[in-house]
PDB file of C-alpha atoms and ligand atoms in Angstrom:
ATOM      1  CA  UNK A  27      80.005 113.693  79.156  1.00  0.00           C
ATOM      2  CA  UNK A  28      78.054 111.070  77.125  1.00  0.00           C
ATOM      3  CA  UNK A  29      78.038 107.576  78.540  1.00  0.00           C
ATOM      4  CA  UNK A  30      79.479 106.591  75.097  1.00  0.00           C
ATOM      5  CA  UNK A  31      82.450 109.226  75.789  1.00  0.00           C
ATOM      6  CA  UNK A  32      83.116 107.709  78.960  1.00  0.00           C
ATOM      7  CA  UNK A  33      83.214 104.540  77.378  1.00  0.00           C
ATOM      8  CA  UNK A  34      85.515 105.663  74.714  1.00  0.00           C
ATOM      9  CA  UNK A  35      87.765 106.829  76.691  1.00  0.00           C
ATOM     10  CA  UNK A  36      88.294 103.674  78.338  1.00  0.00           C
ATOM     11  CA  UNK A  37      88.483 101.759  75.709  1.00  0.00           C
ATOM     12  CA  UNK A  38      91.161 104.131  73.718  1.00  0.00           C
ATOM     13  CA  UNK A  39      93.531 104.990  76.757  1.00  0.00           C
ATOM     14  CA  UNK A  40      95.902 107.367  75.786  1.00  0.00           C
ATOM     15  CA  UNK A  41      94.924 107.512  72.003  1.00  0.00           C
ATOM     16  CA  UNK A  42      93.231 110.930  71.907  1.00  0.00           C
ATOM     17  CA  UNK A  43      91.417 111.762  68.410  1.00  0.00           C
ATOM     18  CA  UNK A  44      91.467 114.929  67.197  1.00  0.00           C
ATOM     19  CA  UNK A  45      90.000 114.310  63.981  1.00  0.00           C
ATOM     20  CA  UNK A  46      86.107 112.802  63.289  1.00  0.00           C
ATOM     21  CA  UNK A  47      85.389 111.007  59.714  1.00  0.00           C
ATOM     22  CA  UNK A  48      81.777 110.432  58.897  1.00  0.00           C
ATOM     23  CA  UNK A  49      81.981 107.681  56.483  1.00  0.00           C
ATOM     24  CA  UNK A  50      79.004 107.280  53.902  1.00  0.00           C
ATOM     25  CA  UNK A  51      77.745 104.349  51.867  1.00  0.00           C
ATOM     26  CA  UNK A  52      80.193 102.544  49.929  1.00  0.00           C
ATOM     27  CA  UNK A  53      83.172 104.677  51.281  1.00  0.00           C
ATOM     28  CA  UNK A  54      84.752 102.890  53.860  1.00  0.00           C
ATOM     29  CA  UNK A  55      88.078 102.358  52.157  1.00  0.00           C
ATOM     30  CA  UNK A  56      89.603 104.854  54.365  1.00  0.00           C
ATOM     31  CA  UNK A  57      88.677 102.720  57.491  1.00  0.00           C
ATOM     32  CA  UNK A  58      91.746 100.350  56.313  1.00  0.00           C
ATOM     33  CA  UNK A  59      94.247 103.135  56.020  1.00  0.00           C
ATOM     34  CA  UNK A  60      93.743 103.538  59.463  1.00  0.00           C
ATOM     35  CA  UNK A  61      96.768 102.615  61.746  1.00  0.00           C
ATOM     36  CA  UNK A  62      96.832 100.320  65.067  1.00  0.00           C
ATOM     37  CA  UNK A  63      92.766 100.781  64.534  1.00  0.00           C
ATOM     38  CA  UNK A  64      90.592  99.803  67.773  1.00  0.00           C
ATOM     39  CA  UNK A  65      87.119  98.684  66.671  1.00  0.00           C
ATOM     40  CA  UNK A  66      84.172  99.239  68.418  1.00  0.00           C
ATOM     41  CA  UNK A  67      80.434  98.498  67.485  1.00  0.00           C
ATOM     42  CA  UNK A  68      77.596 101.222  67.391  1.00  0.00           C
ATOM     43  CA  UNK A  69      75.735  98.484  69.286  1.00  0.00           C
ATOM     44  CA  UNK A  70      78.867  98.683  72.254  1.00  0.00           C
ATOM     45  CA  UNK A  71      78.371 102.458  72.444  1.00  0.00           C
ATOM     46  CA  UNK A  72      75.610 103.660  74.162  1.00  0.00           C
ATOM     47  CA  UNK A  73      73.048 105.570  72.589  1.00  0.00           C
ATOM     48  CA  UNK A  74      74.791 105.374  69.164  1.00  0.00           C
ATOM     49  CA  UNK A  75      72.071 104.753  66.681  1.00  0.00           C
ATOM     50  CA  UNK A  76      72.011 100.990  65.079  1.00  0.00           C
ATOM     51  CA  UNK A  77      71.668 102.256  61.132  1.00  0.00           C
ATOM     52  CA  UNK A  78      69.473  99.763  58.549  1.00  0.00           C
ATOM     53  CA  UNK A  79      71.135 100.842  55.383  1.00  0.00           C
ATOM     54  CA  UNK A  80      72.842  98.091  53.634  1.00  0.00           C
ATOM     55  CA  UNK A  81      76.340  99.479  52.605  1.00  0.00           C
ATOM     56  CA  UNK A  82      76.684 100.846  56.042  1.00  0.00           C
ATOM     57  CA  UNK A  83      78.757  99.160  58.680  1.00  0.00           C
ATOM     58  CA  UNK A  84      77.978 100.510  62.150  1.00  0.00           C
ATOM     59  CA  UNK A  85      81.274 101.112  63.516  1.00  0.00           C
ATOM     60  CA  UNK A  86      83.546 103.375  65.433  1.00  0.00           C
ATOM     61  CA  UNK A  87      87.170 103.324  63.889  1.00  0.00           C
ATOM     62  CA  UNK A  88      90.090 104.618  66.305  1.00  0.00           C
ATOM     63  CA  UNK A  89      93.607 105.125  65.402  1.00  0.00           C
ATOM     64  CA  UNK A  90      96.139 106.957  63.315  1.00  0.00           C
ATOM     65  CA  UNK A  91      95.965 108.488  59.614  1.00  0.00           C
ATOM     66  CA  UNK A  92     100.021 109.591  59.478  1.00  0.00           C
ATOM     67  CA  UNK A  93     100.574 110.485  62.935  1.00  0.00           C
ATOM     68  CA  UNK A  94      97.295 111.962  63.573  1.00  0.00           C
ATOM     69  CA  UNK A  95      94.370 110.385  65.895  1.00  0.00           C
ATOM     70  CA  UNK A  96      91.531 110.088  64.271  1.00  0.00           C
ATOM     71  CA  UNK A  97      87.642 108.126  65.053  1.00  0.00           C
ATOM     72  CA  UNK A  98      85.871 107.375  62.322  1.00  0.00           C
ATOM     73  CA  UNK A  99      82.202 106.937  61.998  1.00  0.00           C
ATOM     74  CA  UNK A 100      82.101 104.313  59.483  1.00  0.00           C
ATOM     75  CA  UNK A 101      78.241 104.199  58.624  1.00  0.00           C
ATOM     76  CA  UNK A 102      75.560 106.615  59.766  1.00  0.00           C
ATOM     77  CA  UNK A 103      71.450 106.923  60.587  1.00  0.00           C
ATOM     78  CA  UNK A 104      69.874 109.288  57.919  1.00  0.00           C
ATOM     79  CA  UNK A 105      66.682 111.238  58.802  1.00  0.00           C
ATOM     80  CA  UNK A 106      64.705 108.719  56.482  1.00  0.00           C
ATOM     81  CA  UNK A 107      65.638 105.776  58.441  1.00  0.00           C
ATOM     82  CA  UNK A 108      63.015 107.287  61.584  1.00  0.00           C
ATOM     83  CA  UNK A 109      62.110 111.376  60.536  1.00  0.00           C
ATOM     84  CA  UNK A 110      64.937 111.909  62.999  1.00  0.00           C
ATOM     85  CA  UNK A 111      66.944 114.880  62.144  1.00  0.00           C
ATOM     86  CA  UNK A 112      68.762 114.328  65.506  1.00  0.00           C
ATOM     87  CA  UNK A 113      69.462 110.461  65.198  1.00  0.00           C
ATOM     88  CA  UNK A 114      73.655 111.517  64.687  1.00  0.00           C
ATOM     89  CA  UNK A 115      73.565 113.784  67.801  1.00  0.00           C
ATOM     90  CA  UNK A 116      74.966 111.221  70.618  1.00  0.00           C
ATOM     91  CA  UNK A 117      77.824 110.449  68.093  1.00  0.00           C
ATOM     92  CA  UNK A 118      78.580 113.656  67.138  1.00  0.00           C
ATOM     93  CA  UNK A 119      78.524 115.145  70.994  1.00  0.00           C
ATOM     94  CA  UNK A 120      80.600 111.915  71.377  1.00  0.00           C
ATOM     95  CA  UNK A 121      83.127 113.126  69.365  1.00  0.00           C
ATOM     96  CA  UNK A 122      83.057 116.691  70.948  1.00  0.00           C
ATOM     97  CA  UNK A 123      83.536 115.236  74.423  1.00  0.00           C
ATOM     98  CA  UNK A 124      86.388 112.899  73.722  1.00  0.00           C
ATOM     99  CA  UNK A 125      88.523 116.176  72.228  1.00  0.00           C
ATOM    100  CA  UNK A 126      87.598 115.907  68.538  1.00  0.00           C
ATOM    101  CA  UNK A 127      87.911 119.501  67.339  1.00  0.00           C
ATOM    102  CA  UNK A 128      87.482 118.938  63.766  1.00  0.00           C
ATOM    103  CA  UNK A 129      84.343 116.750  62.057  1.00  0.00           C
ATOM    104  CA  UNK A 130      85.112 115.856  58.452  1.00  0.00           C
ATOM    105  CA  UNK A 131      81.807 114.388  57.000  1.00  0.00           C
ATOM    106  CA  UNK A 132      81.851 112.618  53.457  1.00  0.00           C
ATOM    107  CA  UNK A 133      78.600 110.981  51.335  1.00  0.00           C
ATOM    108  CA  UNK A 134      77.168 109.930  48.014  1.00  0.00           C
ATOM    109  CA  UNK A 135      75.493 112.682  46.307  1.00  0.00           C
ATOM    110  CA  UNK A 136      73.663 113.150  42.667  1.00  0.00           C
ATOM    111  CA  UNK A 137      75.417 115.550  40.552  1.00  0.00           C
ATOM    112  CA  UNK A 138      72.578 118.225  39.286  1.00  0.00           C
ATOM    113  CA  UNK A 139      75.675 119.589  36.558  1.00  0.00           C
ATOM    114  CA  UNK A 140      76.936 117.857  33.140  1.00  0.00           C
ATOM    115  CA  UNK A 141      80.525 118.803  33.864  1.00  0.00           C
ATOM    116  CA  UNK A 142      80.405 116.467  37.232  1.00  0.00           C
ATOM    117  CA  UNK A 143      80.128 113.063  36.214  1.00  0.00           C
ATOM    118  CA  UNK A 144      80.033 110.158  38.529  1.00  0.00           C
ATOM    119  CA  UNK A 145      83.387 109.583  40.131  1.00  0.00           C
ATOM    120  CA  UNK A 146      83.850 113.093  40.467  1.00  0.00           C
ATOM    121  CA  UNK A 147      84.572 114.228  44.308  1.00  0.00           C
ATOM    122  CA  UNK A 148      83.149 117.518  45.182  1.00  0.00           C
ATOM    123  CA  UNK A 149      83.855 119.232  48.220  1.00  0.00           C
ATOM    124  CA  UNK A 150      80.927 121.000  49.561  1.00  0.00           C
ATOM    125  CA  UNK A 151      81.316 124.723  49.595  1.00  0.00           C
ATOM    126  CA  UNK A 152      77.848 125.289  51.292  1.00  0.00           C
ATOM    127  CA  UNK A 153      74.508 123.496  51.617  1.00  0.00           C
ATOM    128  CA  UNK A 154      70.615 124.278  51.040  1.00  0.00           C
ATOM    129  CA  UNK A 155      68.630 122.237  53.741  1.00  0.00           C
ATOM    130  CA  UNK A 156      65.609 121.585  51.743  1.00  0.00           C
ATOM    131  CA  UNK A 157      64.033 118.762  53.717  1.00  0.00           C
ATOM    132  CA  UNK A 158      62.409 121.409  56.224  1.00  0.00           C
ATOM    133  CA  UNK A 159      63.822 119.115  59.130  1.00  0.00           C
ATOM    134  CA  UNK A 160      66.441 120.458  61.577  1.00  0.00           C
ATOM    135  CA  UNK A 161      68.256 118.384  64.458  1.00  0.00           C
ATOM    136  CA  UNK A 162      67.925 121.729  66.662  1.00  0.00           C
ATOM    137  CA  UNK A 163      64.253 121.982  66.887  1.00  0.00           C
ATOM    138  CA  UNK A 164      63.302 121.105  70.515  1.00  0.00           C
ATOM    139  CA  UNK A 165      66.809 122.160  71.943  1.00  0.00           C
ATOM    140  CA  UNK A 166      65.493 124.556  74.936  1.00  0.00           C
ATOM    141  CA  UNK A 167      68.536 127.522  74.881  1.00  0.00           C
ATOM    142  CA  UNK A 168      69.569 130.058  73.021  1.00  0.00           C
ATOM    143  CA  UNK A 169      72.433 128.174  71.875  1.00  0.00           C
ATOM    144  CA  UNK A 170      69.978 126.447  69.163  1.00  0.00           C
ATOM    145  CA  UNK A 171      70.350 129.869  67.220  1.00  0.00           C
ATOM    146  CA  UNK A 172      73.487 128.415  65.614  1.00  0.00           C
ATOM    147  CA  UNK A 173      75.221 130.730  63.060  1.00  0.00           C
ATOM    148  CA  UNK A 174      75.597 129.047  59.686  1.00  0.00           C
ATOM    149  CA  UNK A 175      77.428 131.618  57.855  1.00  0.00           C
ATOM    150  CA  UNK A 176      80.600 130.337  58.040  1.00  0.00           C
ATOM    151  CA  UNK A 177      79.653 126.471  58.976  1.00  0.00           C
ATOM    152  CA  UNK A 178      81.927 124.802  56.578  1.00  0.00           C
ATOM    153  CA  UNK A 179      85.572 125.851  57.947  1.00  0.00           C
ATOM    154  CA  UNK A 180      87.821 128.378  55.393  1.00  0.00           C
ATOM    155  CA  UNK A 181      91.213 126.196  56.879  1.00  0.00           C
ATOM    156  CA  UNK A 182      89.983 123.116  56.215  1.00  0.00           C
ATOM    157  CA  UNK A 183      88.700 123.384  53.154  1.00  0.00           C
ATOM    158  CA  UNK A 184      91.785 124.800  51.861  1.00  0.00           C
ATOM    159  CA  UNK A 185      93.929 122.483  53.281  1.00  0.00           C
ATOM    160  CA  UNK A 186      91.384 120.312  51.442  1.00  0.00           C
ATOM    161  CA  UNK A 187      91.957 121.426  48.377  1.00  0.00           C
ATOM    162  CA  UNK A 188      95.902 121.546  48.569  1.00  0.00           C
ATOM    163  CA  UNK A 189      95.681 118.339  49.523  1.00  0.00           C
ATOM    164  CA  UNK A 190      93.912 117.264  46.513  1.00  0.00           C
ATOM    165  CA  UNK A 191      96.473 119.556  43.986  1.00  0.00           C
ATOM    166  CA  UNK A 192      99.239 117.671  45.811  1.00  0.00           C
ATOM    167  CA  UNK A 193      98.029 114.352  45.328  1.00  0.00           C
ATOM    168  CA  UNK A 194      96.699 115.842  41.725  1.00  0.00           C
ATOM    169  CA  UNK A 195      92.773 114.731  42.044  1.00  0.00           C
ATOM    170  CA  UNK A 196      90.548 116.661  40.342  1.00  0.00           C
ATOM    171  CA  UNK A 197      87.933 118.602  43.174  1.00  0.00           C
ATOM    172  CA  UNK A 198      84.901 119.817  42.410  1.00  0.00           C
ATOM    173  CA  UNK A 199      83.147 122.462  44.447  1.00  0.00           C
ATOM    174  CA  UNK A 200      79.891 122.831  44.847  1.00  0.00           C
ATOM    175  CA  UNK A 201      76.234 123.332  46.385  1.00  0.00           C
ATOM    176  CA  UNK A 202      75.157 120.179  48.324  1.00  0.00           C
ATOM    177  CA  UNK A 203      71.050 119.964  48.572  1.00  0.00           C
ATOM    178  CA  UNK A 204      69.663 117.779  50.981  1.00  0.00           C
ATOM    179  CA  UNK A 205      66.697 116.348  49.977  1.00  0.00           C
ATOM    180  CA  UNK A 206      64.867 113.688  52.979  1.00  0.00           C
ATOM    181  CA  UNK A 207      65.083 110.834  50.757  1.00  0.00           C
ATOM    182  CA  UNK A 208      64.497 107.896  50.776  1.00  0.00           C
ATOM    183  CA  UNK A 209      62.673 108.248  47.253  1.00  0.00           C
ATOM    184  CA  UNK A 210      64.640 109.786  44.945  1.00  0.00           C
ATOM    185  CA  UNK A 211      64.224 113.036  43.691  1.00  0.00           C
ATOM    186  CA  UNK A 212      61.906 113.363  40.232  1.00  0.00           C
ATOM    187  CA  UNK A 213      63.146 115.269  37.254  1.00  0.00           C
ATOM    188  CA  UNK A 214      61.395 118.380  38.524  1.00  0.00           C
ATOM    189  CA  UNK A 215      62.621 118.659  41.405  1.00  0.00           C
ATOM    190  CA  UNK A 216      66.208 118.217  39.996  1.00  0.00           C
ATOM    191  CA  UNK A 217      65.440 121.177  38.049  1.00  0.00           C
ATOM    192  CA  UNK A 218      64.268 122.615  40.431  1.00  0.00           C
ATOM    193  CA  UNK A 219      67.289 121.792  42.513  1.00  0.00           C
ATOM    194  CA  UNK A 220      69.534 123.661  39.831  1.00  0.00           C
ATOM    195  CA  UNK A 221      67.589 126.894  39.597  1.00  0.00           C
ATOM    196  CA  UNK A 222      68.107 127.248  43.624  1.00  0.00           C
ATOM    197  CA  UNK A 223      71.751 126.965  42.655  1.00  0.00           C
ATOM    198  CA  UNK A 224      72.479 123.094  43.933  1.00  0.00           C
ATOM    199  CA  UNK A 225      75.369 121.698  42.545  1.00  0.00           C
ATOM    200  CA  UNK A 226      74.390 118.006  43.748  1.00  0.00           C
ATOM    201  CA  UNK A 227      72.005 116.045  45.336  1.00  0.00           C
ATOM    202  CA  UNK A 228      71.354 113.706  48.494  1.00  0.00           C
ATOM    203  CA  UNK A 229      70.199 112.281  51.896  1.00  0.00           C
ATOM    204  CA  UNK A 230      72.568 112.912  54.777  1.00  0.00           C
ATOM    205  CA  UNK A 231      75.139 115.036  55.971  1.00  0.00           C
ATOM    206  CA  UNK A 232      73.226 118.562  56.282  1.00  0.00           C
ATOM    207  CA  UNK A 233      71.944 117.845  59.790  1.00  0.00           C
ATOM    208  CA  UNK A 234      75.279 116.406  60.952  1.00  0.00           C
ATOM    209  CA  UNK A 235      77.026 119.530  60.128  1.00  0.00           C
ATOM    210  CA  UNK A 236      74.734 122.066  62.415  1.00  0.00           C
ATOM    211  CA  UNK A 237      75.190 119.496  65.107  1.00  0.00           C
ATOM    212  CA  UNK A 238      78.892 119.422  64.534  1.00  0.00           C
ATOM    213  CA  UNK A 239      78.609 123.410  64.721  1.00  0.00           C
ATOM    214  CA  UNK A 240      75.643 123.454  67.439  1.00  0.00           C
ATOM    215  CA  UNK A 241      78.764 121.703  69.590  1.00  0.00           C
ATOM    216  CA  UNK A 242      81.548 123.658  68.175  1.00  0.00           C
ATOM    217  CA  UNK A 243      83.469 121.453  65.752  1.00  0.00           C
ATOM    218  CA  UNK A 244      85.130 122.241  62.549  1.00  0.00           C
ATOM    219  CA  UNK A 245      83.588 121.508  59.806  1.00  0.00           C
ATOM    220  CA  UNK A 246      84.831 120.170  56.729  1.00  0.00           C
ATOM    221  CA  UNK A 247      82.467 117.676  53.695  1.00  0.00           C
ATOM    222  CA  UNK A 248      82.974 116.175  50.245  1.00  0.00           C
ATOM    223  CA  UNK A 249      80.262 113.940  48.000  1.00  0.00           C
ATOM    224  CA  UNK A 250      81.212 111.272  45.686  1.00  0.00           C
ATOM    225  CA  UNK A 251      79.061 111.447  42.811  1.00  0.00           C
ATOM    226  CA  UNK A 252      77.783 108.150  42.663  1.00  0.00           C
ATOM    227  CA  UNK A 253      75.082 109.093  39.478  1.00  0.00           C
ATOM    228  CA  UNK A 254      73.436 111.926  37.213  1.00  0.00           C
ATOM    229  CA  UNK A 255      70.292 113.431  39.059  1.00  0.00           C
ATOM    230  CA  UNK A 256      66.783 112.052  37.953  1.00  0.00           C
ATOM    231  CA  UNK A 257      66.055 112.883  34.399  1.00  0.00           C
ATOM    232  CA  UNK A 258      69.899 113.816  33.328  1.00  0.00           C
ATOM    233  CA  UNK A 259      69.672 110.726  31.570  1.00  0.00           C
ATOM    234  CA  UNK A 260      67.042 108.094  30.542  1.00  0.00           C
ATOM    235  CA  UNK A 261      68.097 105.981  33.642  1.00  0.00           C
ATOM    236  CA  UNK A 262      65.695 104.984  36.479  1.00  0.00           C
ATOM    237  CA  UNK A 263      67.512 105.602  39.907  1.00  0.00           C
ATOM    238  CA  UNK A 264      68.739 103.151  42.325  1.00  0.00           C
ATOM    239  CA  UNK A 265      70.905 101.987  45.795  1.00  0.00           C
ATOM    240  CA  UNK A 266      72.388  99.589  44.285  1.00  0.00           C
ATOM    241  CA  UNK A 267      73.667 101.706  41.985  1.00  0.00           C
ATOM    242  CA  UNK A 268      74.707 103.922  44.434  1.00  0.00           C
ATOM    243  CA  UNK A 269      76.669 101.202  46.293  1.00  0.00           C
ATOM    244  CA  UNK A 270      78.587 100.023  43.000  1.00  0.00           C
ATOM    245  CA  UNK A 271      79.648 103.641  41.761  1.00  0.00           C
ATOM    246  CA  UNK A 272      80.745 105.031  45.550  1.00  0.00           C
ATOM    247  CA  UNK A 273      84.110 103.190  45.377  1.00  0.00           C
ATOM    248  CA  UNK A 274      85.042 104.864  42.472  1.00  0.00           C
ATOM    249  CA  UNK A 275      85.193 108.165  43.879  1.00  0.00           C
ATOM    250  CA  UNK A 276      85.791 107.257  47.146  1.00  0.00           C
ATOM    251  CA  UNK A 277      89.334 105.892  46.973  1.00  0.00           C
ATOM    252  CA  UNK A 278      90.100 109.068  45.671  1.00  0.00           C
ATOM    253  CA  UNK A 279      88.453 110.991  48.565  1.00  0.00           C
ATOM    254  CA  UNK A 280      89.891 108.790  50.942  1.00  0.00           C
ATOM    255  CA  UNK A 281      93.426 109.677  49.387  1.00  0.00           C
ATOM    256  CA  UNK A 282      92.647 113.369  49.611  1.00  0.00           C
ATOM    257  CA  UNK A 283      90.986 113.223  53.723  1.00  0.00           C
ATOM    258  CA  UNK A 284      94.285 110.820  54.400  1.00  0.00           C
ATOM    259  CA  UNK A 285      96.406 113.608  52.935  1.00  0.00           C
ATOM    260  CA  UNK A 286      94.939 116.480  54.623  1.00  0.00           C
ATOM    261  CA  UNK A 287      94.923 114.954  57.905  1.00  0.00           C
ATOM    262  CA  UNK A 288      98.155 113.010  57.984  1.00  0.00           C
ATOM    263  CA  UNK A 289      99.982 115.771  56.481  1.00  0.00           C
ATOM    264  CA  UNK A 290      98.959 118.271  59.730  1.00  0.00           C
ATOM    265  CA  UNK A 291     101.728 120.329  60.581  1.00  0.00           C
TER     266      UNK A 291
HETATM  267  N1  HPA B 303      69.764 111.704  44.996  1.00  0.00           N
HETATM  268  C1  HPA B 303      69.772 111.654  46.342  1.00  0.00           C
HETATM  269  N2  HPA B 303      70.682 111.002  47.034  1.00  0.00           N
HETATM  270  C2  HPA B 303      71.643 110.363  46.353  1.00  0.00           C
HETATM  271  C3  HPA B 303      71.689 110.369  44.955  1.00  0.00           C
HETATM  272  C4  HPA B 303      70.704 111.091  44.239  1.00  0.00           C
HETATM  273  O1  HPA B 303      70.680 111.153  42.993  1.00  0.00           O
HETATM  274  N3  HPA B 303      72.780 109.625  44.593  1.00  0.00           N
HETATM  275  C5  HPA B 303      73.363 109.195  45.750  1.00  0.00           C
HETATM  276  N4  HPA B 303      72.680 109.635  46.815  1.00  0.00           N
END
């Protein structure tokens, strides 16, 4: 048990979350479809990881999407805030030890194909960890041989994508390539990106999901594409750019994760 678990607990009584929601930048409109929400600070929890990203709020978001329980993570530490692959471990394990069973992680990605414009949602289908960095190395056990194989769960991501045909939102699926960030990638490397079969492009999520599956949770992801990939057009790259596209997509993705979790049977 994490001190921030014990915490939790306390502070959320009988509220018992089954659901986790990484929220990335610019996609927090989920946060206020959350019902009788209890709000507590990263800085409250301890060990949670104080982010520096602007467009990141640094919050823990209890409550209920339908009649579901559900914490969401609104705003998250990426590796190239301290070359920390393992900087989301103490809220993921969080999560594990207050019941979560399912983690469903969500970010703003580059889109490395001319049929996925920005606004498009993609779920991710699979991932290429191209950074070279891995939360796991240091963990002492053979449990650090995590299988990957099947990391993003069959279930959820079809109840992901029935939930988008019943809402009737176009979902993408594709590749997601992590890059470490926080330049952006060049044009070459984009191409590059595309010959390894990467559908788009970005900063986070990748180690979150073998933590989630180092300590057994569900997985389930989806990028809003927030811009073409460097050298797709003739424009230079940028946050804030990031930050003003993200809501686009991400009402729609926070229609679709509302639907497939409040609609649990
Ligand atoms: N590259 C990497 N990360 C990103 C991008 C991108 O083009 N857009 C949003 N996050």
């Amino acid at each position: 048990m994490t001190a921030a678990a014990e915490f939790l607990k306390g502070k959320l009584g009988t509220l018992a979350p089954r659901y986790g929601i990484v929220l990335g930048s610019g996609l927090g409109s989920l946060i206020d479809a959350v019902a009788d929400p209890v709000r507590v600070p990263y800085a409250e929890l301890p060990g949670f990881p104080v982010g520096s990203v602007s467009g990141h709020a640094g919050e823990l978001v209890a409550g209920r999407l339908g009649d579901v329980p559900v914490a969401v993570l609104s705003g998250r530490v990426h590796f190239y805030e301290r070359g920390d692959a393992n900087a989301m471990r103490v809220p993921i394990e969080t999560l594990k030890r207050i019941g979560v069973e399912s983690l469903i992680l969500t970010n703003s990605a580059g889109s490395v194909r001319e049929d996925m414009p920005p606004g498009s949602v993609m779920r991710i289908a699979d991932h290429i960890a191209f950074s070279g960095a891995n939360p796991l190395i240091g963990v002492d056990s053979d449990d650090r041989f995590v299988g990957m194989t099947n990391a993003y769960d069959a279930a959820l991501a079809e109840r992901m994508e029935e939930a988008a045909d019943r809402l009737g939102i176009p979902l993408a699926r594709g590749v997601y390539m992590w890059f470490s960030g926080p330049s952006f990638e060049t044009p070459a490397e984009i191409r590059m990106a595309r010959v390894l079969g990467a559908d788009a492009v970005g900063m986070s999520t990748v180690p979150e999901v073998i933590l989630a599956r180092f300590f057994g949770l569900r997985v389930a992801a989806a990028s809003v594409i927030t811009n073409f990939a460097a050298g797709m057009t003739g424009a230079e790259l940028s946050h804030q750019e990031t930050k003003e596209m993200a809501p686009f997509g991400g009402q729609r993705l926070a229609a679709i994760l509302k639907e497939l979790i409040a609609s649990e049977g």
